[in-house]
mmCIF file with all atom_site columns, C-alpha atoms in Angstrom:
data_model
loop_
_atom_site.group_PDB
_atom_site.id
_atom_site.type_symbol
_atom_site.label_atom_id
_atom_site.label_alt_id
_atom_site.label_comp_id
_atom_site.label_asym_id
_atom_site.label_entity_id
_atom_site.label_seq_id
_atom_site.pdbx_PDB_ins_code
_atom_site.Cartn_x
_atom_site.Cartn_y
_atom_site.Cartn_z
_atom_site.occupancy
_atom_site.B_iso_or_equiv
_atom_site.pdbx_formal_charge
_atom_site.auth_seq_id
_atom_site.auth_comp_id
_atom_site.auth_asym_id
_atom_site.auth_atom_id
_atom_site.pdbx_PDB_model_num
ATOM 1   C CA . UNK A 1 1   ? -46.649 -8.702  -34.690 1.00 0.00 ? 1   UNK A CA 1
ATOM 2   C CA . UNK A 1 2   ? -46.195 -5.583  -37.002 1.00 0.00 ? 2   UNK A CA 1
ATOM 3   C CA . UNK A 1 3   ? -43.855 -3.874  -34.895 1.00 0.00 ? 3   UNK A CA 1
ATOM 4   C CA . UNK A 1 4   ? -40.418 -6.434  -35.060 1.00 0.00 ? 4   UNK A CA 1
ATOM 5   C CA . UNK A 1 5   ? -36.799 -5.847  -34.739 1.00 0.00 ? 5   UNK A CA 1
ATOM 6   C CA . UNK A 1 6   ? -35.703 -7.625  -37.495 1.00 0.00 ? 6   UNK A CA 1
ATOM 7   C CA . UNK A 1 7   ? -36.863 -7.109  -40.942 1.00 0.00 ? 7   UNK A CA 1
ATOM 8   C CA . UNK A 1 8   ? -40.389 -7.347  -39.900 1.00 0.00 ? 8   UNK A CA 1
ATOM 9   C CA . UNK A 1 9   ? -39.641 -4.916  -37.130 1.00 0.00 ? 9   UNK A CA 1
ATOM 10  C CA . UNK A 1 10  ? -37.983 -2.447  -39.155 1.00 0.00 ? 10  UNK A CA 1
ATOM 11  C CA . UNK A 1 11  ? -40.597 -2.154  -41.861 1.00 0.00 ? 11  UNK A CA 1
ATOM 12  C CA . UNK A 1 12  ? -44.798 -2.317  -41.489 1.00 0.00 ? 12  UNK A CA 1
ATOM 13  C CA . UNK A 1 13  ? -45.973 -5.911  -43.024 1.00 0.00 ? 13  UNK A CA 1
ATOM 14  C CA . UNK A 1 14  ? -49.339 -7.145  -43.526 1.00 0.00 ? 14  UNK A CA 1
ATOM 15  C CA . UNK A 1 15  ? -50.415 -11.037 -43.775 1.00 0.00 ? 15  UNK A CA 1
ATOM 16  C CA . UNK A 1 16  ? -53.419 -12.989 -44.054 1.00 0.00 ? 16  UNK A CA 1
ATOM 17  C CA . UNK A 1 17  ? -54.969 -14.651 -40.918 1.00 0.00 ? 17  UNK A CA 1
ATOM 18  C CA . UNK A 1 18  ? -55.388 -18.831 -41.997 1.00 0.00 ? 18  UNK A CA 1
ATOM 19  C CA . UNK A 1 19  ? -58.876 -19.993 -40.625 1.00 0.00 ? 19  UNK A CA 1
ATOM 20  C CA . UNK A 1 20  ? -57.155 -21.828 -37.313 1.00 0.00 ? 20  UNK A CA 1
ATOM 21  C CA . UNK A 1 21  ? -59.178 -20.293 -33.907 1.00 0.00 ? 21  UNK A CA 1
ATOM 22  C CA . UNK A 1 22  ? -56.317 -19.052 -31.739 1.00 0.00 ? 22  UNK A CA 1
ATOM 23  C CA . UNK A 1 23  ? -56.783 -18.345 -27.959 1.00 0.00 ? 23  UNK A CA 1
ATOM 24  C CA . UNK A 1 24  ? -57.683 -14.461 -26.781 1.00 0.00 ? 24  UNK A CA 1
ATOM 25  C CA . UNK A 1 25  ? -55.946 -12.009 -25.099 1.00 0.00 ? 25  UNK A CA 1
ATOM 26  C CA . UNK A 1 26  ? -56.392 -11.199 -21.770 1.00 0.00 ? 26  UNK A CA 1
ATOM 27  C CA . UNK A 1 27  ? -56.533 -7.856  -20.924 1.00 0.00 ? 27  UNK A CA 1
ATOM 28  C CA . UNK A 1 28  ? -54.531 -7.200  -17.912 1.00 0.00 ? 28  UNK A CA 1
ATOM 29  C CA . UNK A 1 29  ? -54.276 -4.197  -15.323 1.00 0.00 ? 29  UNK A CA 1
ATOM 30  C CA . UNK A 1 30  ? -53.206 -3.528  -11.604 1.00 0.00 ? 30  UNK A CA 1
ATOM 31  C CA . UNK A 1 31  ? -55.370 -1.228  -9.142  1.00 0.00 ? 31  UNK A CA 1
ATOM 32  C CA . UNK A 1 32  ? -53.572 1.650   -9.563  1.00 0.00 ? 32  UNK A CA 1
ATOM 33  C CA . UNK A 1 33  ? -54.393 1.661   -13.148 1.00 0.00 ? 33  UNK A CA 1
ATOM 34  C CA . UNK A 1 34  ? -58.389 0.700   -12.682 1.00 0.00 ? 34  UNK A CA 1
ATOM 35  C CA . UNK A 1 35  ? -58.027 3.826   -10.079 1.00 0.00 ? 35  UNK A CA 1
ATOM 36  C CA . UNK A 1 36  ? -56.255 6.442   -12.648 1.00 0.00 ? 36  UNK A CA 1
ATOM 37  C CA . UNK A 1 37  ? -57.620 5.209   -16.557 1.00 0.00 ? 37  UNK A CA 1
ATOM 38  C CA . UNK A 1 38  ? -60.773 2.791   -15.043 1.00 0.00 ? 38  UNK A CA 1
ATOM 39  C CA . UNK A 1 39  ? -62.037 0.066   -16.228 1.00 0.00 ? 39  UNK A CA 1
ATOM 40  C CA . UNK A 1 40  ? -64.697 0.669   -19.015 1.00 0.00 ? 40  UNK A CA 1
ATOM 41  C CA . UNK A 1 41  ? -61.350 2.125   -20.664 1.00 0.00 ? 41  UNK A CA 1
ATOM 42  C CA . UNK A 1 42  ? -59.147 -0.283  -20.364 1.00 0.00 ? 42  UNK A CA 1
ATOM 43  C CA . UNK A 1 43  ? -61.554 -2.918  -21.910 1.00 0.00 ? 43  UNK A CA 1
ATOM 44  C CA . UNK A 1 44  ? -62.617 -0.823  -24.415 1.00 0.00 ? 44  UNK A CA 1
ATOM 45  C CA . UNK A 1 45  ? -61.211 -1.299  -27.772 1.00 0.00 ? 45  UNK A CA 1
ATOM 46  C CA . UNK A 1 46  ? -61.568 1.991   -29.303 1.00 0.00 ? 46  UNK A CA 1
ATOM 47  C CA . UNK A 1 47  ? -59.448 3.017   -26.837 1.00 0.00 ? 47  UNK A CA 1
ATOM 48  C CA . UNK A 1 48  ? -56.827 1.060   -26.978 1.00 0.00 ? 48  UNK A CA 1
ATOM 49  C CA . UNK A 1 49  ? -56.818 1.512   -30.277 1.00 0.00 ? 49  UNK A CA 1
ATOM 50  C CA . UNK A 1 50  ? -56.081 5.424   -29.749 1.00 0.00 ? 50  UNK A CA 1
ATOM 51  C CA . UNK A 1 51  ? -53.614 4.159   -26.973 1.00 0.00 ? 51  UNK A CA 1
ATOM 52  C CA . UNK A 1 52  ? -51.306 2.320   -28.772 1.00 0.00 ? 52  UNK A CA 1
ATOM 53  C CA . UNK A 1 53  ? -51.448 4.026   -31.900 1.00 0.00 ? 53  UNK A CA 1
ATOM 54  C CA . UNK A 1 54  ? -50.044 7.147   -30.385 1.00 0.00 ? 54  UNK A CA 1
ATOM 55  C CA . UNK A 1 55  ? -47.911 4.947   -28.955 1.00 0.00 ? 55  UNK A CA 1
ATOM 56  C CA . UNK A 1 56  ? -46.675 3.939   -31.998 1.00 0.00 ? 56  UNK A CA 1
ATOM 57  C CA . UNK A 1 57  ? -47.029 6.870   -34.179 1.00 0.00 ? 57  UNK A CA 1
ATOM 58  C CA . UNK A 1 58  ? -47.902 10.969  -34.894 1.00 0.00 ? 58  UNK A CA 1
ATOM 59  C CA . UNK A 1 59  ? -51.605 10.145  -36.497 1.00 0.00 ? 59  UNK A CA 1
ATOM 60  C CA . UNK A 1 60  ? -51.289 13.440  -37.538 1.00 0.00 ? 60  UNK A CA 1
ATOM 61  C CA . UNK A 1 61  ? -49.915 12.782  -40.487 1.00 0.00 ? 61  UNK A CA 1
ATOM 62  C CA . UNK A 1 62  ? -47.319 14.289  -39.851 1.00 0.00 ? 62  UNK A CA 1
ATOM 63  C CA . UNK A 1 63  ? -43.598 12.575  -41.799 1.00 0.00 ? 63  UNK A CA 1
ATOM 64  C CA . UNK A 1 64  ? -42.228 11.175  -39.227 1.00 0.00 ? 64  UNK A CA 1
ATOM 65  C CA . UNK A 1 65  ? -38.260 9.802   -38.795 1.00 0.00 ? 65  UNK A CA 1
ATOM 66  C CA . UNK A 1 66  ? -37.044 6.680   -36.524 1.00 0.00 ? 66  UNK A CA 1
ATOM 67  C CA . UNK A 1 67  ? -33.675 4.784   -35.827 1.00 0.00 ? 67  UNK A CA 1
ATOM 68  C CA . UNK A 1 68  ? -33.392 1.885   -34.600 1.00 0.00 ? 68  UNK A CA 1
ATOM 69  C CA . UNK A 1 69  ? -30.416 -0.089  -32.923 1.00 0.00 ? 69  UNK A CA 1
ATOM 70  C CA . UNK A 1 70  ? -31.032 -4.084  -32.045 1.00 0.00 ? 70  UNK A CA 1
ATOM 71  C CA . UNK A 1 71  ? -28.778 -7.217  -31.076 1.00 0.00 ? 71  UNK A CA 1
ATOM 72  C CA . UNK A 1 72  ? -29.486 -10.693 -32.236 1.00 0.00 ? 72  UNK A CA 1
ATOM 73  C CA . UNK A 1 73  ? -28.480 -13.765 -30.638 1.00 0.00 ? 73  UNK A CA 1
ATOM 74  C CA . UNK A 1 74  ? -28.428 -17.208 -32.160 1.00 0.00 ? 74  UNK A CA 1
ATOM 75  C CA . UNK A 1 75  ? -28.387 -20.676 -30.592 1.00 0.00 ? 75  UNK A CA 1
ATOM 76  C CA . UNK A 1 76  ? -28.034 -24.238 -32.211 1.00 0.00 ? 76  UNK A CA 1
ATOM 77  C CA . UNK A 1 77  ? -30.416 -26.401 -31.512 1.00 0.00 ? 77  UNK A CA 1
ATOM 78  C CA . UNK A 1 78  ? -30.366 -29.464 -30.292 1.00 0.00 ? 78  UNK A CA 1
ATOM 79  C CA . UNK A 1 79  ? -26.603 -29.520 -30.220 1.00 0.00 ? 79  UNK A CA 1
ATOM 80  C CA . UNK A 1 80  ? -26.460 -29.537 -26.482 1.00 0.00 ? 80  UNK A CA 1
ATOM 81  C CA . UNK A 1 81  ? -24.444 -26.598 -26.333 1.00 0.00 ? 81  UNK A CA 1
ATOM 82  C CA . UNK A 1 82  ? -22.508 -25.235 -22.569 1.00 0.00 ? 82  UNK A CA 1
ATOM 83  C CA . UNK A 1 83  ? -24.970 -23.226 -21.540 1.00 0.00 ? 83  UNK A CA 1
ATOM 84  C CA . UNK A 1 84  ? -22.159 -20.099 -21.619 1.00 0.00 ? 84  UNK A CA 1
ATOM 85  C CA . UNK A 1 85  ? -22.546 -20.299 -25.379 1.00 0.00 ? 85  UNK A CA 1
ATOM 86  C CA . UNK A 1 86  ? -26.694 -20.758 -25.125 1.00 0.00 ? 86  UNK A CA 1
ATOM 87  C CA . UNK A 1 87  ? -28.015 -18.212 -26.791 1.00 0.00 ? 87  UNK A CA 1
ATOM 88  C CA . UNK A 1 88  ? -24.711 -16.284 -28.390 1.00 0.00 ? 88  UNK A CA 1
ATOM 89  C CA . UNK A 1 89  ? -24.554 -12.516 -29.842 1.00 0.00 ? 89  UNK A CA 1
ATOM 90  C CA . UNK A 1 90  ? -24.379 -13.392 -33.742 1.00 0.00 ? 90  UNK A CA 1
ATOM 91  C CA . UNK A 1 91  ? -24.730 -9.511  -35.107 1.00 0.00 ? 91  UNK A CA 1
ATOM 92  C CA . UNK A 1 92  ? -26.161 -6.202  -34.309 1.00 0.00 ? 92  UNK A CA 1
ATOM 93  C CA . UNK A 1 93  ? -28.626 -4.487  -36.504 1.00 0.00 ? 93  UNK A CA 1
ATOM 94  C CA . UNK A 1 94  ? -29.005 -0.639  -37.059 1.00 0.00 ? 94  UNK A CA 1
ATOM 95  C CA . UNK A 1 95  ? -32.009 1.125   -39.088 1.00 0.00 ? 95  UNK A CA 1
ATOM 96  C CA . UNK A 1 96  ? -33.662 3.685   -40.257 1.00 0.00 ? 96  UNK A CA 1
ATOM 97  C CA . UNK A 1 97  ? -37.504 4.341   -41.323 1.00 0.00 ? 97  UNK A CA 1
ATOM 98  C CA . UNK A 1 98  ? -40.165 7.166   -42.570 1.00 0.00 ? 98  UNK A CA 1
ATOM 99  C CA . UNK A 1 99  ? -43.043 6.448   -42.217 1.00 0.00 ? 99  UNK A CA 1
ATOM 100 C CA . UNK A 1 100 ? -46.617 8.938   -42.094 1.00 0.00 ? 100 UNK A CA 1
ATOM 101 C CA . UNK A 1 101 ? -49.729 7.633   -40.729 1.00 0.00 ? 101 UNK A CA 1
ATOM 102 C CA . UNK A 1 102 ? -53.182 8.962   -40.052 1.00 0.00 ? 102 UNK A CA 1
ATOM 103 C CA . UNK A 1 103 ? -56.625 8.704   -37.879 1.00 0.00 ? 103 UNK A CA 1
ATOM 104 C CA . UNK A 1 104 ? -59.491 7.651   -40.666 1.00 0.00 ? 104 UNK A CA 1
ATOM 105 C CA . UNK A 1 105 ? -63.090 8.403   -40.314 1.00 0.00 ? 105 UNK A CA 1
ATOM 106 C CA . UNK A 1 106 ? -64.296 5.413   -39.030 1.00 0.00 ? 106 UNK A CA 1
ATOM 107 C CA . UNK A 1 107 ? -61.520 5.456   -35.993 1.00 0.00 ? 107 UNK A CA 1
ATOM 108 C CA . UNK A 1 108 ? -59.072 3.364   -37.867 1.00 0.00 ? 108 UNK A CA 1
ATOM 109 C CA . UNK A 1 109 ? -55.221 4.552   -38.396 1.00 0.00 ? 109 UNK A CA 1
ATOM 110 C CA . UNK A 1 110 ? -53.523 4.167   -41.830 1.00 0.00 ? 110 UNK A CA 1
ATOM 111 C CA . UNK A 1 111 ? -49.808 3.615   -42.749 1.00 0.00 ? 111 UNK A CA 1
ATOM 112 C CA . UNK A 1 112 ? -47.460 3.710   -44.900 1.00 0.00 ? 112 UNK A CA 1
ATOM 113 C CA . UNK A 1 113 ? -43.681 3.835   -44.301 1.00 0.00 ? 113 UNK A CA 1
ATOM 114 C CA . UNK A 1 114 ? -40.505 2.977   -45.202 1.00 0.00 ? 114 UNK A CA 1
ATOM 115 C CA . UNK A 1 115 ? -37.176 1.182   -43.621 1.00 0.00 ? 115 UNK A CA 1
ATOM 116 C CA . UNK A 1 116 ? -33.057 0.651   -43.965 1.00 0.00 ? 116 UNK A CA 1
ATOM 117 C CA . UNK A 1 117 ? -30.842 -2.381  -42.134 1.00 0.00 ? 117 UNK A CA 1
ATOM 118 C CA . UNK A 1 118 ? -27.501 -2.674  -41.424 1.00 0.00 ? 118 UNK A CA 1
ATOM 119 C CA . UNK A 1 119 ? -25.749 -5.372  -39.692 1.00 0.00 ? 119 UNK A CA 1
ATOM 120 C CA . UNK A 1 120 ? -22.592 -3.822  -38.136 1.00 0.00 ? 120 UNK A CA 1
ATOM 121 C CA . UNK A 1 121 ? -20.006 -6.384  -35.394 1.00 0.00 ? 121 UNK A CA 1
ATOM 122 C CA . UNK A 1 122 ? -20.964 -6.303  -32.297 1.00 0.00 ? 122 UNK A CA 1
ATOM 123 C CA . UNK A 1 123 ? -17.452 -5.734  -30.415 1.00 0.00 ? 123 UNK A CA 1
ATOM 124 C CA . UNK A 1 124 ? -16.333 -3.474  -33.112 1.00 0.00 ? 124 UNK A CA 1
ATOM 125 C CA . UNK A 1 125 ? -19.368 -1.782  -34.417 1.00 0.00 ? 125 UNK A CA 1
ATOM 126 C CA . UNK A 1 126 ? -17.997 -1.766  -37.767 1.00 0.00 ? 126 UNK A CA 1
ATOM 127 C CA . UNK A 1 127 ? -20.628 -2.275  -40.937 1.00 0.00 ? 127 UNK A CA 1
ATOM 128 C CA . UNK A 1 128 ? -20.507 -5.719  -42.127 1.00 0.00 ? 128 UNK A CA 1
ATOM 129 C CA . UNK A 1 129 ? -20.751 -6.792  -45.783 1.00 0.00 ? 129 UNK A CA 1
ATOM 130 C CA . UNK A 1 130 ? -19.549 -10.208 -45.086 1.00 0.00 ? 130 UNK A CA 1
ATOM 131 C CA . UNK A 1 131 ? -20.882 -12.120 -42.142 1.00 0.00 ? 131 UNK A CA 1
ATOM 132 C CA . UNK A 1 132 ? -18.932 -15.595 -40.563 1.00 0.00 ? 132 UNK A CA 1
ATOM 133 C CA . UNK A 1 133 ? -21.446 -17.347 -38.622 1.00 0.00 ? 133 UNK A CA 1
ATOM 134 C CA . UNK A 1 134 ? -19.958 -18.492 -35.284 1.00 0.00 ? 134 UNK A CA 1
ATOM 135 C CA . UNK A 1 135 ? -22.381 -21.392 -35.420 1.00 0.00 ? 135 UNK A CA 1
ATOM 136 C CA . UNK A 1 136 ? -22.142 -22.516 -38.601 1.00 0.00 ? 136 UNK A CA 1
ATOM 137 C CA . UNK A 1 137 ? -18.725 -21.094 -40.142 1.00 0.00 ? 137 UNK A CA 1
ATOM 138 C CA . UNK A 1 138 ? -20.586 -20.063 -43.512 1.00 0.00 ? 138 UNK A CA 1
ATOM 139 C CA . UNK A 1 139 ? -19.622 -16.722 -44.552 1.00 0.00 ? 139 UNK A CA 1
ATOM 140 C CA . UNK A 1 140 ? -22.417 -15.017 -46.517 1.00 0.00 ? 140 UNK A CA 1
ATOM 141 C CA . UNK A 1 141 ? -23.343 -11.743 -48.172 1.00 0.00 ? 141 UNK A CA 1
ATOM 142 C CA . UNK A 1 142 ? -24.800 -8.821  -45.714 1.00 0.00 ? 142 UNK A CA 1
ATOM 143 C CA . UNK A 1 143 ? -25.549 -5.880  -47.884 1.00 0.00 ? 143 UNK A CA 1
ATOM 144 C CA . UNK A 1 144 ? -27.975 -3.152  -46.303 1.00 0.00 ? 144 UNK A CA 1
ATOM 145 C CA . UNK A 1 145 ? -31.347 -3.783  -46.661 1.00 0.00 ? 145 UNK A CA 1
ATOM 146 C CA . UNK A 1 146 ? -33.919 -1.962  -48.086 1.00 0.00 ? 146 UNK A CA 1
ATOM 147 C CA . UNK A 1 147 ? -37.347 -1.632  -47.526 1.00 0.00 ? 147 UNK A CA 1
ATOM 148 C CA . UNK A 1 148 ? -39.909 -0.863  -50.149 1.00 0.00 ? 148 UNK A CA 1
ATOM 149 C CA . UNK A 1 149 ? -42.679 1.645   -49.125 1.00 0.00 ? 149 UNK A CA 1
ATOM 150 C CA . UNK A 1 150 ? -44.797 -0.250  -47.056 1.00 0.00 ? 150 UNK A CA 1
ATOM 151 C CA . UNK A 1 151 ? -48.337 0.072   -45.012 1.00 0.00 ? 151 UNK A CA 1
ATOM 152 C CA . UNK A 1 152 ? -51.770 -1.148  -43.426 1.00 0.00 ? 152 UNK A CA 1
ATOM 153 C CA . UNK A 1 153 ? -54.112 -0.529  -41.303 1.00 0.00 ? 153 UNK A CA 1
ATOM 154 C CA . UNK A 1 154 ? -54.889 -0.872  -37.630 1.00 0.00 ? 154 UNK A CA 1
ATOM 155 C CA . UNK A 1 155 ? -58.812 -1.010  -36.266 1.00 0.00 ? 155 UNK A CA 1
ATOM 156 C CA . UNK A 1 156 ? -60.371 -2.194  -32.599 1.00 0.00 ? 156 UNK A CA 1
ATOM 157 C CA . UNK A 1 157 ? -59.936 -5.684  -33.884 1.00 0.00 ? 157 UNK A CA 1
ATOM 158 C CA . UNK A 1 158 ? -56.568 -5.904  -34.642 1.00 0.00 ? 158 UNK A CA 1
ATOM 159 C CA . UNK A 1 159 ? -54.735 -4.509  -37.887 1.00 0.00 ? 159 UNK A CA 1
ATOM 160 C CA . UNK A 1 160 ? -56.439 -5.127  -41.656 1.00 0.00 ? 160 UNK A CA 1
ATOM 161 C CA . UNK A 1 161 ? -54.396 -8.285  -43.253 1.00 0.00 ? 161 UNK A CA 1
ATOM 162 C CA . UNK A 1 162 ? -53.124 -8.787  -46.667 1.00 0.00 ? 162 UNK A CA 1
ATOM 163 C CA . UNK A 1 163 ? -50.199 -10.755 -48.379 1.00 0.00 ? 163 UNK A CA 1
ATOM 164 C CA . UNK A 1 164 ? -49.118 -13.812 -50.292 1.00 0.00 ? 164 UNK A CA 1
ATOM 165 C CA . UNK A 1 165 ? -48.310 -16.051 -47.327 1.00 0.00 ? 165 UNK A CA 1
ATOM 166 C CA . UNK A 1 166 ? -50.184 -17.656 -44.386 1.00 0.00 ? 166 UNK A CA 1
ATOM 167 C CA . UNK A 1 167 ? -49.793 -16.084 -41.179 1.00 0.00 ? 167 UNK A CA 1
ATOM 168 C CA . UNK A 1 168 ? -51.336 -15.973 -37.889 1.00 0.00 ? 168 UNK A CA 1
ATOM 169 C CA . UNK A 1 169 ? -51.522 -14.328 -34.696 1.00 0.00 ? 169 UNK A CA 1
ATOM 170 C CA . UNK A 1 170 ? -53.468 -13.589 -31.143 1.00 0.00 ? 170 UNK A CA 1
ATOM 171 C CA . UNK A 1 171 ? -52.634 -9.793  -32.694 1.00 0.00 ? 171 UNK A CA 1
ATOM 172 C CA . UNK A 1 172 ? -55.401 -10.735 -36.012 1.00 0.00 ? 172 UNK A CA 1
ATOM 173 C CA . UNK A 1 173 ? -58.911 -10.299 -35.448 1.00 0.00 ? 173 UNK A CA 1
ATOM 174 C CA . UNK A 1 174 ? -59.154 -9.466  -31.780 1.00 0.00 ? 174 UNK A CA 1
ATOM 175 C CA . UNK A 1 175 ? -60.012 -6.490  -30.647 1.00 0.00 ? 175 UNK A CA 1
ATOM 176 C CA . UNK A 1 176 ? -56.844 -5.003  -29.381 1.00 0.00 ? 176 UNK A CA 1
ATOM 177 C CA . UNK A 1 177 ? -56.466 -5.598  -25.630 1.00 0.00 ? 177 UNK A CA 1
ATOM 178 C CA . UNK A 1 178 ? -53.588 -3.579  -23.341 1.00 0.00 ? 178 UNK A CA 1
ATOM 179 C CA . UNK A 1 179 ? -51.276 -4.300  -20.007 1.00 0.00 ? 179 UNK A CA 1
ATOM 180 C CA . UNK A 1 180 ? -51.469 -0.834  -17.730 1.00 0.00 ? 180 UNK A CA 1
ATOM 181 C CA . UNK A 1 181 ? -49.633 -0.797  -14.652 1.00 0.00 ? 181 UNK A CA 1
ATOM 182 C CA . UNK A 1 182 ? -49.337 2.879   -12.882 1.00 0.00 ? 182 UNK A CA 1
ATOM 183 C CA . UNK A 1 183 ? -46.884 3.757   -10.666 1.00 0.00 ? 183 UNK A CA 1
ATOM 184 C CA . UNK A 1 184 ? -47.434 8.020   -9.748  1.00 0.00 ? 184 UNK A CA 1
ATOM 185 C CA . UNK A 1 185 ? -47.912 10.049  -13.158 1.00 0.00 ? 185 UNK A CA 1
ATOM 186 C CA . UNK A 1 186 ? -46.224 6.993   -14.649 1.00 0.00 ? 186 UNK A CA 1
ATOM 187 C CA . UNK A 1 187 ? -47.916 4.971   -16.628 1.00 0.00 ? 187 UNK A CA 1
ATOM 188 C CA . UNK A 1 188 ? -46.337 1.248   -18.183 1.00 0.00 ? 188 UNK A CA 1
ATOM 189 C CA . UNK A 1 189 ? -48.363 0.289   -21.422 1.00 0.00 ? 189 UNK A CA 1
ATOM 190 C CA . UNK A 1 190 ? -47.725 -3.829  -22.473 1.00 0.00 ? 190 UNK A CA 1
ATOM 191 C CA . UNK A 1 191 ? -48.537 -6.447  -25.609 1.00 0.00 ? 191 UNK A CA 1
ATOM 192 C CA . UNK A 1 192 ? -48.034 -9.186  -26.078 1.00 0.00 ? 192 UNK A CA 1
ATOM 193 C CA . UNK A 1 193 ? -47.931 -11.402 -28.795 1.00 0.00 ? 193 UNK A CA 1
ATOM 194 C CA . UNK A 1 194 ? -47.234 -15.026 -30.461 1.00 0.00 ? 194 UNK A CA 1
ATOM 195 C CA . UNK A 1 195 ? -47.403 -15.440 -34.138 1.00 0.00 ? 195 UNK A CA 1
ATOM 196 C CA . UNK A 1 196 ? -46.743 -18.559 -36.746 1.00 0.00 ? 196 UNK A CA 1
ATOM 197 C CA . UNK A 1 197 ? -46.031 -17.995 -40.273 1.00 0.00 ? 197 UNK A CA 1
ATOM 198 C CA . UNK A 1 198 ? -44.898 -20.009 -43.277 1.00 0.00 ? 198 UNK A CA 1
ATOM 199 C CA . UNK A 1 199 ? -42.654 -18.121 -45.571 1.00 0.00 ? 199 UNK A CA 1
ATOM 200 C CA . UNK A 1 200 ? -43.719 -18.759 -48.968 1.00 0.00 ? 200 UNK A CA 1
ATOM 201 C CA . UNK A 1 201 ? -41.563 -21.858 -50.760 1.00 0.00 ? 201 UNK A CA 1
ATOM 202 C CA . UNK A 1 202 ? -41.084 -22.698 -47.295 1.00 0.00 ? 202 UNK A CA 1
ATOM 203 C CA . UNK A 1 203 ? -42.162 -26.358 -46.380 1.00 0.00 ? 203 UNK A CA 1
ATOM 204 C CA . UNK A 1 204 ? -41.446 -25.299 -42.163 1.00 0.00 ? 204 UNK A CA 1
ATOM 205 C CA . UNK A 1 205 ? -43.476 -22.602 -40.355 1.00 0.00 ? 205 UNK A CA 1
ATOM 206 C CA . UNK A 1 206 ? -41.849 -19.871 -37.530 1.00 0.00 ? 206 UNK A CA 1
ATOM 207 C CA . UNK A 1 207 ? -43.214 -19.009 -34.503 1.00 0.00 ? 207 UNK A CA 1
ATOM 208 C CA . UNK A 1 208 ? -42.652 -15.687 -32.675 1.00 0.00 ? 208 UNK A CA 1
ATOM 209 C CA . UNK A 1 209 ? -43.679 -14.196 -29.005 1.00 0.00 ? 209 UNK A CA 1
ATOM 210 C CA . UNK A 1 210 ? -42.473 -10.135 -28.641 1.00 0.00 ? 210 UNK A CA 1
ATOM 211 C CA . UNK A 1 211 ? -43.131 -8.292  -25.625 1.00 0.00 ? 211 UNK A CA 1
ATOM 212 C CA . UNK A 1 212 ? -43.244 -4.694  -26.085 1.00 0.00 ? 212 UNK A CA 1
ATOM 213 C CA . UNK A 1 213 ? -43.487 -2.273  -23.499 1.00 0.00 ? 213 UNK A CA 1
ATOM 214 C CA . UNK A 1 214 ? -44.188 2.195   -23.814 1.00 0.00 ? 214 UNK A CA 1
ATOM 215 C CA . UNK A 1 215 ? -43.738 4.289   -20.637 1.00 0.00 ? 215 UNK A CA 1
ATOM 216 C CA . UNK A 1 216 ? -45.170 7.358   -20.729 1.00 0.00 ? 216 UNK A CA 1
ATOM 217 C CA . UNK A 1 217 ? -47.122 9.940   -18.803 1.00 0.00 ? 217 UNK A CA 1
ATOM 218 C CA . UNK A 1 218 ? -50.391 8.946   -17.387 1.00 0.00 ? 218 UNK A CA 1
ATOM 219 C CA . UNK A 1 219 ? -51.571 12.349  -18.647 1.00 0.00 ? 219 UNK A CA 1
ATOM 220 C CA . UNK A 1 220 ? -50.468 12.211  -21.734 1.00 0.00 ? 220 UNK A CA 1
ATOM 221 C CA . UNK A 1 221 ? -51.655 8.857   -22.278 1.00 0.00 ? 221 UNK A CA 1
ATOM 222 C CA . UNK A 1 222 ? -55.607 10.107  -21.364 1.00 0.00 ? 222 UNK A CA 1
ATOM 223 C CA . UNK A 1 223 ? -55.272 13.770  -23.474 1.00 0.00 ? 223 UNK A CA 1
ATOM 224 C CA . UNK A 1 224 ? -57.356 12.316  -26.220 1.00 0.00 ? 224 UNK A CA 1
ATOM 225 C CA . UNK A 1 225 ? -55.883 15.635  -27.663 1.00 0.00 ? 225 UNK A CA 1
ATOM 226 C CA . UNK A 1 226 ? -53.261 14.926  -28.705 1.00 0.00 ? 226 UNK A CA 1
ATOM 227 C CA . UNK A 1 227 ? -51.504 13.209  -31.329 1.00 0.00 ? 227 UNK A CA 1
ATOM 228 C CA . UNK A 1 228 ? -48.316 11.815  -30.532 1.00 0.00 ? 228 UNK A CA 1
ATOM 229 C CA . UNK A 1 229 ? -47.888 10.211  -26.501 1.00 0.00 ? 229 UNK A CA 1
ATOM 230 C CA . UNK A 1 230 ? -44.432 10.603  -25.897 1.00 0.00 ? 230 UNK A CA 1
ATOM 231 C CA . UNK A 1 231 ? -42.996 7.877   -24.940 1.00 0.00 ? 231 UNK A CA 1
ATOM 232 C CA . UNK A 1 232 ? -40.239 5.171   -24.302 1.00 0.00 ? 232 UNK A CA 1
ATOM 233 C CA . UNK A 1 233 ? -40.253 2.292   -25.356 1.00 0.00 ? 233 UNK A CA 1
ATOM 234 C CA . UNK A 1 234 ? -38.962 -1.447  -25.691 1.00 0.00 ? 234 UNK A CA 1
ATOM 235 C CA . UNK A 1 235 ? -39.252 -4.793  -27.403 1.00 0.00 ? 235 UNK A CA 1
ATOM 236 C CA . UNK A 1 236 ? -38.494 -8.087  -26.750 1.00 0.00 ? 236 UNK A CA 1
#
């Protein structure tokens, strides 16, 4: 779950995996993908590691700069809101990041990053310093968010994790599995994750389902000489 368009999405984070046993991740591929890429490749965690990390980063160690934009929706649970008000637009976010990634001798990829995030009015596009929650009526300060330098290591068995709060996810301690769908010379690569965590000092758990998609040229995905696979990505 590293990689979400929230404070967690903008800035790479790591966490401790609890002892709970989680359901495995199923590899998905259509017939064209199996023919063009090969079943052995698709089912190989090392191959998926090389694809995933090169879709996300340039693993040559080059400094990369990123720009992110997103929209936050809110719901009021148990209030029985009319359907038109369910999933109301709350605010927009906009941020930037700087990161580096390098391929290690053991095949894993180490990253370092730092990011910034700003809150914006979804109607006017103005940057916000205060925000009035339309569901609660509460007004709060929303200063720009600046993260510290963070990092992590991705292996063929998922990310190495270490933090001071408990988190569990179907992508932790599991061989990396990706979905592949091929149309002509284009491949759509997908990855999903369900994650549950308990912020330090809070009594309740939080849960999140994420779905990442990368669209790239098939030849680029198969070209092991590339340190970065040019792509268009989306996250839900």
